[in-house]
Each structure stands twice: as structure tokens, then as C-alpha cells.
Backbone as a chain_set.jsonl record, in Angstrom:
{"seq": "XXXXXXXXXXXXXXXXXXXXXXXXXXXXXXXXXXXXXXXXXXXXXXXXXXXXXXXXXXXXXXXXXXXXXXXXXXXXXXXXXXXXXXXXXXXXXXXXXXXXXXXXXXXXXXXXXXXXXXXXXXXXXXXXXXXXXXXXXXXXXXXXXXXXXXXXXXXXXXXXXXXXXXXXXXXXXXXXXXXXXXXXXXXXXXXX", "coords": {"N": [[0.821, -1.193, 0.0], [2.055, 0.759, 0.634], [3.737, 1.319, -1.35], [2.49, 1.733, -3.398], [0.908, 4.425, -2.678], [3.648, 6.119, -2.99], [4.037, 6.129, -5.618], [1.742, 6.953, -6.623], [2.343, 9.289, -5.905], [4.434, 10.38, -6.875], [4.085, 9.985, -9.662], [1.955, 11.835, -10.314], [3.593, 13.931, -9.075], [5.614, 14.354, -11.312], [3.709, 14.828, -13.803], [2.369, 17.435, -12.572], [5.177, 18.392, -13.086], [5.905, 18.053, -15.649], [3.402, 19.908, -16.576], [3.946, 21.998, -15.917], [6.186, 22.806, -17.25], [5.478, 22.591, -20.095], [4.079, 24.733, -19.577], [5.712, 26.977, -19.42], [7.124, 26.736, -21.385], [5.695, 27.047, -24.014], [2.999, 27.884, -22.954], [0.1, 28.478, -20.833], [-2.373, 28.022, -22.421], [-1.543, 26.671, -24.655], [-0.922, 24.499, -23.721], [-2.066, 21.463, -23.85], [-3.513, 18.303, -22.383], [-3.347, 16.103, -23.779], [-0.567, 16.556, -24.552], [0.938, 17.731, -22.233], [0.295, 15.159, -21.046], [2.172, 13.419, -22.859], [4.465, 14.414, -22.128], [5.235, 14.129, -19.411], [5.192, 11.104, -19.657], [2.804, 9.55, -19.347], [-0.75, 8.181, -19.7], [-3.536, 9.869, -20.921], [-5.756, 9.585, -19.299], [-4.696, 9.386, -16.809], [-3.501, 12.034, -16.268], [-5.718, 13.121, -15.984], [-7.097, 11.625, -13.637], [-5.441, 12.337, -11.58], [-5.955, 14.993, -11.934], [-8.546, 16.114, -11.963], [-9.76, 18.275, -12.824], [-9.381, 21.666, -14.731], [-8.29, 23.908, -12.966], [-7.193, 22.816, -10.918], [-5.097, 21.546, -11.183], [-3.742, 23.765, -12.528], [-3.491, 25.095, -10.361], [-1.756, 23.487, -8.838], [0.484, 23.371, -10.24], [1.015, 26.34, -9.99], [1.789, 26.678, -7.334], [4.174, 24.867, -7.564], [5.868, 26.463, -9.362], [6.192, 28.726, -8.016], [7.746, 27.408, -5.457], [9.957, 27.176, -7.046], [11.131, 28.742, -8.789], [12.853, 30.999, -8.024], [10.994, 32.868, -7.014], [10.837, 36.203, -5.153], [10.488, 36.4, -1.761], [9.164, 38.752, -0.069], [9.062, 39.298, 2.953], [11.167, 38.577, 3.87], [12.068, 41.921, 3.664], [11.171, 43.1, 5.36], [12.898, 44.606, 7.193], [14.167, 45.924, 6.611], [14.264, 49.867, 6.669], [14.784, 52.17, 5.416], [13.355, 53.851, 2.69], [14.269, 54.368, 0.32], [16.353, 52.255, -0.381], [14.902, 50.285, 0.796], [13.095, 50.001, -2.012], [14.947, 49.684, -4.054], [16.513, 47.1, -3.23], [13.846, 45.99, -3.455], [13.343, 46.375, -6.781], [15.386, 45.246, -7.002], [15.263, 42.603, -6.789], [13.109, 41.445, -8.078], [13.693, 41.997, -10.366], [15.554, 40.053, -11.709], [14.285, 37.868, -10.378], [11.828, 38.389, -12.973], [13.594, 38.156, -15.427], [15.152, 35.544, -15.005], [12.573, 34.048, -15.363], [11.433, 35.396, -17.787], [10.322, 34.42, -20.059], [8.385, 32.398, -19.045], [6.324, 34.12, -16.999], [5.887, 35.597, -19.584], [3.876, 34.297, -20.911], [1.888, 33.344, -19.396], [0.973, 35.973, -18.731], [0.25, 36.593, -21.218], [-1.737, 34.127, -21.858], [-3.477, 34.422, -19.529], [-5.525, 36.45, -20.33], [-7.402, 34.836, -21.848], [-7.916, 33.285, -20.244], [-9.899, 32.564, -17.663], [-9.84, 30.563, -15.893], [-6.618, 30.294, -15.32], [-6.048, 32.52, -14.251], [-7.524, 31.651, -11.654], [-6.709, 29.421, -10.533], [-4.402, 30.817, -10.447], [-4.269, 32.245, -8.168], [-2.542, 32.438, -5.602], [-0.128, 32.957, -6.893], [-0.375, 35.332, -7.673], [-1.516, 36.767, -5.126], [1.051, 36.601, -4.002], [2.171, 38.322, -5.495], [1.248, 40.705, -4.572], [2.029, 41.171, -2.267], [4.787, 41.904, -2.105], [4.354, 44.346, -3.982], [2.797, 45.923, -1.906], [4.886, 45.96, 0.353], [6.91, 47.015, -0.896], [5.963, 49.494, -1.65], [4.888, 50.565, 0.715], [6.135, 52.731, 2.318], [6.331, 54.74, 0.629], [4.276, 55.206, 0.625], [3.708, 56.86, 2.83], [4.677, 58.742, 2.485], [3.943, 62.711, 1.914], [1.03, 64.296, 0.417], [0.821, 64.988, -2.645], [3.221, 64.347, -4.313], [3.802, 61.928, -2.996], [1.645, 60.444, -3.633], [2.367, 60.071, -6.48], [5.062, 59.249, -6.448], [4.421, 56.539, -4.587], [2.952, 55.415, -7.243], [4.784, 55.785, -9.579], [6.757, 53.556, -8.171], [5.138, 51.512, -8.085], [5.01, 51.232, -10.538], [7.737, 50.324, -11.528], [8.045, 47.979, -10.394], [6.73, 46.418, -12.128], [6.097, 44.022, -14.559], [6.258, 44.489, -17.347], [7.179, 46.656, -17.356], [9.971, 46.321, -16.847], [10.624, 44.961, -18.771], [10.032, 46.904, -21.082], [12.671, 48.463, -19.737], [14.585, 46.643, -20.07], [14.04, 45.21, -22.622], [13.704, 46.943, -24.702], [14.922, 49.101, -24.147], [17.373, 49.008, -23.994], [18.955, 48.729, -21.37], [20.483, 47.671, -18.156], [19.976, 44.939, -15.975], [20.569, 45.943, -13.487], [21.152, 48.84, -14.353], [18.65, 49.578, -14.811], [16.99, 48.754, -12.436], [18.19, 50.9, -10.999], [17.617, 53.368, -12.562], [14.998, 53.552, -12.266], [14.207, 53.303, -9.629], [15.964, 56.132, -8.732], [14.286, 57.562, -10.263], [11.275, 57.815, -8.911], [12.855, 58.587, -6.254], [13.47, 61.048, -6.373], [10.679, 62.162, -7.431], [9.341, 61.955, -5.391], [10.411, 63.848, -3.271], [9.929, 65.982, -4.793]], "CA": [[0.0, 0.0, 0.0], [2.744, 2.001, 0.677], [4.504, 1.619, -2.521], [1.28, 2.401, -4.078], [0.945, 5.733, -2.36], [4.648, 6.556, -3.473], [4.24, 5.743, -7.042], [0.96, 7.774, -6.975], [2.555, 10.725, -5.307], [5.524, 10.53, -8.051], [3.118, 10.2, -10.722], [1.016, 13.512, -10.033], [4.666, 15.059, -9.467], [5.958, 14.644, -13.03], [2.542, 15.593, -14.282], [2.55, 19.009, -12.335], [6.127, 19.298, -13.588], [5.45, 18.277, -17.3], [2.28, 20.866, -16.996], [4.831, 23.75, -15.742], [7.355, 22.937, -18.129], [4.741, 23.425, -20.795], [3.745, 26.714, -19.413], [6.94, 27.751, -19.293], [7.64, 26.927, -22.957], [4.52, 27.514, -24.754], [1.878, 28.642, -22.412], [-1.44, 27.189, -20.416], [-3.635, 27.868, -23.499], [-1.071, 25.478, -25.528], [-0.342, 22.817, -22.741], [-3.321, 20.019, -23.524], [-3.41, 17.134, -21.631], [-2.368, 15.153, -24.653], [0.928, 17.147, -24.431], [0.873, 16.788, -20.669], [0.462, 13.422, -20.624], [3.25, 13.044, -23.544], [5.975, 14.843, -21.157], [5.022, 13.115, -18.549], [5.363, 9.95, -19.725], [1.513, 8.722, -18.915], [-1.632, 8.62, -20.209], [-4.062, 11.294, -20.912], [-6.993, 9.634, -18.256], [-3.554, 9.366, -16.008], [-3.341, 13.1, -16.474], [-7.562, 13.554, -15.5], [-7.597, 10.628, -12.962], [-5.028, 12.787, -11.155], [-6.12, 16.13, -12.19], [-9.957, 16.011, -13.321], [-10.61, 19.755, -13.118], [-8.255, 22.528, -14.74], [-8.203, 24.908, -12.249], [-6.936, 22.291, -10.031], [-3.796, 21.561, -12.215], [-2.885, 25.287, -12.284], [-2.626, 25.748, -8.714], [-0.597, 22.984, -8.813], [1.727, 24.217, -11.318], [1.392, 27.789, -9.16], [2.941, 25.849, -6.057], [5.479, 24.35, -7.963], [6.361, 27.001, -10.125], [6.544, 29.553, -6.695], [8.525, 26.685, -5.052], [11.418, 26.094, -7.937], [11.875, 29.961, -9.676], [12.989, 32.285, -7.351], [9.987, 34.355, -6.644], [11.089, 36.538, -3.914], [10.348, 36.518, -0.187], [9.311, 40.269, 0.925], [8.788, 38.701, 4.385], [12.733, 39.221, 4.784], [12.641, 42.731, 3.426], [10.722, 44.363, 6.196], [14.209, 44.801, 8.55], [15.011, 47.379, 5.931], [13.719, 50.859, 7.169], [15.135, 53.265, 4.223], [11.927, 53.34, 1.475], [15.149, 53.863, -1.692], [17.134, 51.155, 0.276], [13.976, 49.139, 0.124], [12.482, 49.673, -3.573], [16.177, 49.151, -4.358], [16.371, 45.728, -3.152], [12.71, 44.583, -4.54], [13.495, 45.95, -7.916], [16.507, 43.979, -7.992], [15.007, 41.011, -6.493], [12.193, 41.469, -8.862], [14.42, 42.246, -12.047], [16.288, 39.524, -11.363], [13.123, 37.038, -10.812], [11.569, 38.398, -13.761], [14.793, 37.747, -16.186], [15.326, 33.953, -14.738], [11.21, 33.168, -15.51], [10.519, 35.605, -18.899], [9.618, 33.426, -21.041], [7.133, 31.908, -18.496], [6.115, 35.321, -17.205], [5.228, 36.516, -20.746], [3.171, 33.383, -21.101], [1.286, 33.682, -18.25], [0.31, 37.597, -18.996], [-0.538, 36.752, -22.749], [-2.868, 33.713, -21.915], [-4.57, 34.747, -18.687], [-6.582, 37.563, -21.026], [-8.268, 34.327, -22.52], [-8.127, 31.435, -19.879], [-10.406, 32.241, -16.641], [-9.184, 29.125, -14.823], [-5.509, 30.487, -15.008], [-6.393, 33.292, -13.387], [-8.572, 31.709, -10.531], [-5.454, 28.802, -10.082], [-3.43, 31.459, -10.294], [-4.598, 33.478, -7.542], [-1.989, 32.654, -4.408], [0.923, 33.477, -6.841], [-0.868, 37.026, -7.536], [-1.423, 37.428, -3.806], [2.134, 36.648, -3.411], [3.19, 39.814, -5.816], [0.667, 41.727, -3.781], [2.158, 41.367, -0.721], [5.698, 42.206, -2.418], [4.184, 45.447, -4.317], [2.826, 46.568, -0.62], [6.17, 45.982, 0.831], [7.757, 47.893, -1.259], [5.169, 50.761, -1.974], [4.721, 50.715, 1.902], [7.286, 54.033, 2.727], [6.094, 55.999, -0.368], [2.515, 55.778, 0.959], [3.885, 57.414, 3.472], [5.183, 61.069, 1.648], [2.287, 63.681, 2.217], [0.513, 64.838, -0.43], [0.642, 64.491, -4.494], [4.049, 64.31, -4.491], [3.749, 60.648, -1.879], [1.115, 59.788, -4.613], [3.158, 60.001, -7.408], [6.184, 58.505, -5.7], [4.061, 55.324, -4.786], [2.442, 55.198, -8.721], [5.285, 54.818, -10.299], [6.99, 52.075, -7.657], [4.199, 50.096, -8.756], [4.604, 50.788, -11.818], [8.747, 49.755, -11.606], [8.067, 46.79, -10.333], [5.598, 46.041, -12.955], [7.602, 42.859, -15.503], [6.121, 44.984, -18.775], [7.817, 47.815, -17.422], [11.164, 45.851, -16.678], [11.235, 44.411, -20.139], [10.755, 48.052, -21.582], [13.577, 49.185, -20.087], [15.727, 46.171, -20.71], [14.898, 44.825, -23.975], [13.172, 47.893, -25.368], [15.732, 50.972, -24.056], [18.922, 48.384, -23.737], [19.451, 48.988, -19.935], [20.641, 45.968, -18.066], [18.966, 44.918, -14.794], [21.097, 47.132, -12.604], [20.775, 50.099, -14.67], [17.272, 49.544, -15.23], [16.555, 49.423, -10.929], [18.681, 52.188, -10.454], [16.966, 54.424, -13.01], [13.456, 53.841, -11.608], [14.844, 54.097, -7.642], [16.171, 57.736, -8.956], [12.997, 58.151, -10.679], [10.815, 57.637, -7.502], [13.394, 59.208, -5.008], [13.196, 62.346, -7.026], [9.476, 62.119, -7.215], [9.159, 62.074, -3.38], [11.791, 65.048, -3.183], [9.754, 67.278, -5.353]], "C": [[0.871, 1.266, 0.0], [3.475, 2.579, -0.356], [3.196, 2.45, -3.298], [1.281, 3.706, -4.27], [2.299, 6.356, -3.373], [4.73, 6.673, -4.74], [2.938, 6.398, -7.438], [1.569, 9.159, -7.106], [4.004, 11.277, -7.09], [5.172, 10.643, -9.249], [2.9, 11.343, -11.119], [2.24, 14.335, -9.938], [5.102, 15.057, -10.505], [4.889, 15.093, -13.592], [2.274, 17.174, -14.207], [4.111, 19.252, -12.854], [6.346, 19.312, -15.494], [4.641, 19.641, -17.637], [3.477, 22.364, -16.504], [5.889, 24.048, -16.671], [6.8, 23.388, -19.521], [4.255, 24.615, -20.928], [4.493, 27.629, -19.632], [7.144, 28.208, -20.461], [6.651, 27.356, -23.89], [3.237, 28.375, -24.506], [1.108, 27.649, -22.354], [-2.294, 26.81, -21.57], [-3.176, 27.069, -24.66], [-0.744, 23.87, -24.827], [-1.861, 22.275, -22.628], [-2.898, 19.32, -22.706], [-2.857, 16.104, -22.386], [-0.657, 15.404, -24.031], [1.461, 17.148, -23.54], [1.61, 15.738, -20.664], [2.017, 12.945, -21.577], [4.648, 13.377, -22.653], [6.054, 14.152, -20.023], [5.622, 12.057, -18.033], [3.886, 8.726, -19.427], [0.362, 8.986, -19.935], [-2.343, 9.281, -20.054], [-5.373, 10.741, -19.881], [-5.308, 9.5, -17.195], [-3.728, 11.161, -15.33], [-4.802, 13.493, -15.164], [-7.545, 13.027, -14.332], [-6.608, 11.755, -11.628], [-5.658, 14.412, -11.09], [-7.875, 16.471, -12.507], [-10.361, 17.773, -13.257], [-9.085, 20.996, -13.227], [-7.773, 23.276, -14.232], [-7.075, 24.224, -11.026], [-4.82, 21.842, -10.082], [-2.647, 22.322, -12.208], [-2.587, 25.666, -10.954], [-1.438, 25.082, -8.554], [0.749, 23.087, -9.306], [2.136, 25.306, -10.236], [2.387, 27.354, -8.336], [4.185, 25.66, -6.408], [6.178, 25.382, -8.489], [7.211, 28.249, -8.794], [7.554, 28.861, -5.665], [9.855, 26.885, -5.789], [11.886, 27.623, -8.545], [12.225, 31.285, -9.154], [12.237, 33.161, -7.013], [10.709, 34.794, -5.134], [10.008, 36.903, -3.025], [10.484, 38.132, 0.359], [8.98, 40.45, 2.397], [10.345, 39.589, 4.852], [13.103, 40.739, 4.553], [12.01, 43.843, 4.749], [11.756, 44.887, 7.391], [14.614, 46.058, 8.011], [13.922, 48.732, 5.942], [13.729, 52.031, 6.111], [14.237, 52.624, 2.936], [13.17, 53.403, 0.559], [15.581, 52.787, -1.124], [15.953, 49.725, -0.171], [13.491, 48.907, -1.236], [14.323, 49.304, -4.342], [16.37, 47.595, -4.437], [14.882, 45.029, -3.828], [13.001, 44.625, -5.406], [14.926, 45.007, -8.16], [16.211, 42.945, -7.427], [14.256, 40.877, -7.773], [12.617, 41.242, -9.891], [15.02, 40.904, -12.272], [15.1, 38.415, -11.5], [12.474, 37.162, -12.674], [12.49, 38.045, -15.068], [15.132, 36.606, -16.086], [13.486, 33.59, -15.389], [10.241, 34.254, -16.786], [9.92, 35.397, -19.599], [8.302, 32.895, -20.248], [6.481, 32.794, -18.219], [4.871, 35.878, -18.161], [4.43, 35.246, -21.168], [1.706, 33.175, -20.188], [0.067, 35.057, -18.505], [-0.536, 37.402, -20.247], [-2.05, 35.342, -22.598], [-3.859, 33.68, -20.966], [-5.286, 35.428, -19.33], [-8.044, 36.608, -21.412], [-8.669, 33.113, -21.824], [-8.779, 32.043, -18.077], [-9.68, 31.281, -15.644], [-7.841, 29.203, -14.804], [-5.617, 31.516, -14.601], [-6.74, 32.479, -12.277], [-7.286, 30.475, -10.325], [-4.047, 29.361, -10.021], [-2.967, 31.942, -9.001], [-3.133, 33.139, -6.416], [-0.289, 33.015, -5.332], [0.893, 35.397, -7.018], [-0.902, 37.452, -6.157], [-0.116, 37.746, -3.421], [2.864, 37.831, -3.78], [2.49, 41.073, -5.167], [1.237, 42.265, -2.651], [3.722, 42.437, -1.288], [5.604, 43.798, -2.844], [3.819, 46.279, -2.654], [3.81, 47.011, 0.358], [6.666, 46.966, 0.449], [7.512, 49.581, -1.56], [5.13, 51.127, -0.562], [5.194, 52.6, 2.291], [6.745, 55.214, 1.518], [4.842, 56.143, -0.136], [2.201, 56.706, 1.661], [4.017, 59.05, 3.108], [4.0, 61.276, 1.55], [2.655, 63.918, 1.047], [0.555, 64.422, -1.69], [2.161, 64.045, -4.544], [3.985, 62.473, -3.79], [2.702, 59.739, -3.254], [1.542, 58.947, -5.72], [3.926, 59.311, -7.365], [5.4, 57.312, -5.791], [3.385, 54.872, -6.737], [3.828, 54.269, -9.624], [6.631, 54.186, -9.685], [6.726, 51.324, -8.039], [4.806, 49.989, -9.649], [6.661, 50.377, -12.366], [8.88, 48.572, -11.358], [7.335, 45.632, -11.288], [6.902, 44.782, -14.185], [7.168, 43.99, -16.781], [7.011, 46.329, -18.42], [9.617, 47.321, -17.062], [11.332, 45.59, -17.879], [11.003, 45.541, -20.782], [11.936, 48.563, -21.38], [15.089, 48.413, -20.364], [15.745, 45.915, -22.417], [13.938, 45.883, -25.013], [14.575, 49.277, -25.25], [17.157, 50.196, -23.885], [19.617, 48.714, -22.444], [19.809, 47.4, -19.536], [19.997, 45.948, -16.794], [19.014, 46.094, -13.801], [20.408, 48.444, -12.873], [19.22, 50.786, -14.496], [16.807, 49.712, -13.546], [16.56, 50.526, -10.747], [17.902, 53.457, -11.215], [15.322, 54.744, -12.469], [13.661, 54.112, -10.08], [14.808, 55.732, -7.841], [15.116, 58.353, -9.086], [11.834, 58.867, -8.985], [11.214, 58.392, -6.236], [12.544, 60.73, -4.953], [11.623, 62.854, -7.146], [8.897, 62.488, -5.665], [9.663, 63.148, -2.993], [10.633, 66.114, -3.658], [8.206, 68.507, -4.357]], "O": [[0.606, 2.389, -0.429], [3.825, 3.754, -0.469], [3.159, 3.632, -3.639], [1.498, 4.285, -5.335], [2.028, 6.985, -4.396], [5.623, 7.432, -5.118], [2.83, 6.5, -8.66], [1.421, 9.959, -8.03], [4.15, 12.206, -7.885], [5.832, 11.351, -10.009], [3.453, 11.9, -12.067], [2.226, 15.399, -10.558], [4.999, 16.207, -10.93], [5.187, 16.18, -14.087], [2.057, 17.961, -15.128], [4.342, 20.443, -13.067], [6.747, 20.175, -16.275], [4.935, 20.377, -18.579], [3.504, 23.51, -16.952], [6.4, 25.146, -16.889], [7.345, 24.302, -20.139], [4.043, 25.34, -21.9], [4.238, 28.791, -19.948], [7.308, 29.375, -20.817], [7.047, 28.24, -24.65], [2.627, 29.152, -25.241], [1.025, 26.597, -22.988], [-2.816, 25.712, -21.76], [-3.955, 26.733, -25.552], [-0.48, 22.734, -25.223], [-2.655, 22.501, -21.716], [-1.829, 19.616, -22.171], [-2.052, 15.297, -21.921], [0.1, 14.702, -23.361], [2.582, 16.64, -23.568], [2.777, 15.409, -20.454], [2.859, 12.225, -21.042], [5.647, 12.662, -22.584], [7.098, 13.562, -19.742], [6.199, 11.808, -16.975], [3.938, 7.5, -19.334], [0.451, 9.818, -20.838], [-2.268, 9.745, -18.916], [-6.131, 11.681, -19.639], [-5.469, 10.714, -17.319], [-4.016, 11.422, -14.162], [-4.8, 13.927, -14.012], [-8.004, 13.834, -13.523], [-7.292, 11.923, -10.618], [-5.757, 14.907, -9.967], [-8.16, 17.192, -13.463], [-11.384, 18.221, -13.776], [-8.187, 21.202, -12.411], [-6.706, 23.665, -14.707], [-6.299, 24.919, -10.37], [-3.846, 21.882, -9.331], [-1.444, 22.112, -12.055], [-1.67, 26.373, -10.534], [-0.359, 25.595, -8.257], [1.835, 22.892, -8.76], [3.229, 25.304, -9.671], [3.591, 27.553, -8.495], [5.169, 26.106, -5.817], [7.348, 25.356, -8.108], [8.411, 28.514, -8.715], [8.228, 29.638, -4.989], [10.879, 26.755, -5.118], [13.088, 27.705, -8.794], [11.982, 32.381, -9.659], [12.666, 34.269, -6.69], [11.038, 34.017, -4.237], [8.96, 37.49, -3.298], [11.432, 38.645, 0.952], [8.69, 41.519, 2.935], [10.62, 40.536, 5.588], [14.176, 41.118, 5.021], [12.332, 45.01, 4.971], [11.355, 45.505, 8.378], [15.183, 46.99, 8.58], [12.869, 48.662, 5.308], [12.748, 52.764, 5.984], [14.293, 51.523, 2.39], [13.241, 52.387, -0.133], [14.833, 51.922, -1.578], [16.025, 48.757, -0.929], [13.441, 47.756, -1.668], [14.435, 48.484, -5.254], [16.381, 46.956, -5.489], [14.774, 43.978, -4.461], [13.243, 43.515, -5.88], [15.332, 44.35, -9.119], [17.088, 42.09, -7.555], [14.786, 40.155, -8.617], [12.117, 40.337, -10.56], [14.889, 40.64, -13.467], [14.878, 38.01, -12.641], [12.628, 36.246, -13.482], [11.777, 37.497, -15.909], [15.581, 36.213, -17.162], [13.468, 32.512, -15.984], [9.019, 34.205, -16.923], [8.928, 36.047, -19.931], [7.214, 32.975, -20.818], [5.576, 32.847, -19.052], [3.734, 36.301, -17.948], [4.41, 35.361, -22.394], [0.615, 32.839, -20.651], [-1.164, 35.078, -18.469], [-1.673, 37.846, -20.405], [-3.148, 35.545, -23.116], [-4.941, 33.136, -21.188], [-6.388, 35.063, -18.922], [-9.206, 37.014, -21.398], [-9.368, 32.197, -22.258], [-7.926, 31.879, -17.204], [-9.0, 31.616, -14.674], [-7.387, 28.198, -14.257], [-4.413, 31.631, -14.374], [-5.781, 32.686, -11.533], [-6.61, 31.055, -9.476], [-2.981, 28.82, -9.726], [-1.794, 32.077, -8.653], [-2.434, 34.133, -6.615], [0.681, 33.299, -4.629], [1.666, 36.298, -6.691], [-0.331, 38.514, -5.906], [0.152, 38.737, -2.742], [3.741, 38.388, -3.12], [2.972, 42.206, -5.185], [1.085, 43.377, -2.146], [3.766, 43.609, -0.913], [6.414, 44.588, -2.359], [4.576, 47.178, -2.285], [3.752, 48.037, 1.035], [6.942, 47.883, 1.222], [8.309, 50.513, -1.663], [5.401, 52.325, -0.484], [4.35, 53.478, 2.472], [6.838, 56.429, 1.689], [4.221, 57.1, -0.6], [1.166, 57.372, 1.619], [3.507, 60.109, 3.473], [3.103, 60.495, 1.232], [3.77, 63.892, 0.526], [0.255, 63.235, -1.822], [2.148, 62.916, -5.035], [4.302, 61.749, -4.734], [3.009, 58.635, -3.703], [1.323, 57.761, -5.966], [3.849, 58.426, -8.217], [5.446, 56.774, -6.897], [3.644, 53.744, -7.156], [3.983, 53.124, -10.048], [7.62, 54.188, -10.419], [7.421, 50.386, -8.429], [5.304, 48.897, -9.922], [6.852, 50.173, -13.565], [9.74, 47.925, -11.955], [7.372, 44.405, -11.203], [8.111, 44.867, -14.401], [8.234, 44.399, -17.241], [7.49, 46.97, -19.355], [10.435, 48.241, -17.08], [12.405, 46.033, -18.289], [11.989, 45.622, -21.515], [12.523, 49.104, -22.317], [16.175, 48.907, -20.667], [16.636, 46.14, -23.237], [13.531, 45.435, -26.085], [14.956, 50.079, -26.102], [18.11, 50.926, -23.613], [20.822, 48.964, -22.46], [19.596, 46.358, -20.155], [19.421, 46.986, -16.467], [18.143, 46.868, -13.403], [19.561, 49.037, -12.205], [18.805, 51.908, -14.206], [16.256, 50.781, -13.28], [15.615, 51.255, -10.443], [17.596, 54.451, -10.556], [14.71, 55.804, -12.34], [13.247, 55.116, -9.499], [13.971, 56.482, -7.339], [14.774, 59.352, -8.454], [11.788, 59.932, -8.369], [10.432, 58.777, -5.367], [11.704, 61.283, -4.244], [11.429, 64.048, -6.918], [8.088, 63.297, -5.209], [9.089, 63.479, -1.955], [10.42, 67.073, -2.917], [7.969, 69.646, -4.759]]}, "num_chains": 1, "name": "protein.A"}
């Protein structure tokens, strides 16, 4: 019985890592269950018998994918008291995440528009960039007035991946550069 279990559990793990490896490379709205099941190594009721509802699939993927690609931990950044000090360190955690997992990333963004159920199995890795954008917006919420506004706007909007891949592979900055110019941005914003 016990082998059983083990040889289930090992099963369902190549499955969730076939289905992430597909996401990675092609996207949810191209990863069937045929294709699944082909990476795998099983068959496509293998796939169901394990998986029978898609939503269920994608979390699983989420887990795994939040487990294995560096998403960063803004748990450890709250020791740091200085708001540039801090948006400093997320965007280069961030830049840095986003550049190891683009390809998946930009897979992700382009077929959530059309796939409901990657959204809604998505949701605890979205909470997880929630917590990270709060973290880091935290200190600029703080600056009075329009100027504190502004400042937090475009944080967000540095940490944002479409706005990381403008300024790397659109303006030819490299990760560094690319933090440091939105930090400045932001400081200066808060300053004015």
C-alpha cells in the first residue's frame, strides 16, 4: 500500500512538472493534456484521474512554479527601514526574478486575457506579488501629499515585468541600470 501511495505521489509530481514545463515553454492555453500526458510519460486519463478539473492543475503548477523559480520573499525585506534602500532591493530582487522566468512570465500575462481558470489557479501566486508590491510601496505611501502619490504610482509601476522588459529589452538597460533608473525616478518624485 505504501509503494502504491509513493508511485501515486511521483506520478502527479511529473505531471505538475510536465504541466509547468509546458507553461513555461509555450503557455497554459497550448499545454493540452495530450501534451501533458506526452511529457510526462503517462496517459491522458492518467493526467484527468489525477487532475480532473483545470483549475486544479494550475494551482498545482502555481505551487510548484513559486517553489522552484525564485519568486522573492518580501517577508525578509521588512528589517530594511530606508523606502530607496527598500524599492532598491525589490526591484533587484524582482528584475532579477523576472529575467530567470521571462519566457514563463510573458506566457502567463498573454494567456490569462483568454483562460479564466488560469487566473482563478493562479490566484496565491498574484497574492504573493501583492504582498511584495505593498512591501515595497509601503514608505512611499507614506510622503504627504501628491508628491507621496506620485512617488508610490510609479513604484508600482517599476516593479511592474512589462515595465522591466521596456527598459531592458526595449531601451537596452541591463537589470542594474534599469533598478537604479526607476529608484532615482521615484526618489526624485518624493523630493519634489
Amino acid at each position: 500500500m505504501q509503494r502504491r501511495r509513493e508511485a501515486m505521489h511521483d506520478t502527479r509530481e511529473r505531471i505538475v512538472r510536465a504541466a509547468f514545463e509546458l507553461h513555461r515553454d509555450v503557455g497554459p492555453a497550448q499545454a493540452t493534456v495530450k501534451a501533458i500526458a506526452e511529457r510526462a510519460g503517462v496517459e491522458r486519463h492518467t493526467v484527468r484521474r489525477h487532475f480532473p478539473d483545470l483549475v486544479e492543475l494550475i494551482r498545482a503548477c502555481t505551487d510548484f512554479g513559486m517553489e522552484t523559480t525564485g519568486l522573492p520573499e518580501p517577508d525578509e525585506w521588512h528589517r530594511i527601514t530606508d523606502g530607496a534602500e527598500l524599492l532598491r532591493v525589490g526591484l533587484g530582487e524582482m528584475y532579477r526574478y523576472w529575467r530567470a522566468n521571462e519566457q514563463l512570465v510573458a506566457n502567463l500575462m498573454r494567456d490569462a486575457a483568454t483562460m479564466p481558470e488560469l487566473v482563478e489557479g493562479s490566484a496565491s501566486y498574484y497574492e504573493h506579488l501583492g504582498r511584495i508590491w505593498q512591501t515595497v510601496l509601503a514608505p512611499w505611501r507614506l510622503v504627504p501629499g501628491p508628491a507621496g502619490t506620485r512617488a508610490a504610482a510609479v513604484a508600482g509601476t517599476a516593479l511592474d515585468f512589462s515595465t522591466w522588459r521596456s527598459l531592458t529589452a526595449q531601451q537596452g538597460l541591463d537589470d542594474a541600470d534599469a533598478a537604479e533608473a526607476m529608484a532615482q525616478a521615484v526618489t526624485g518624485i518624493a523630493r519634489s
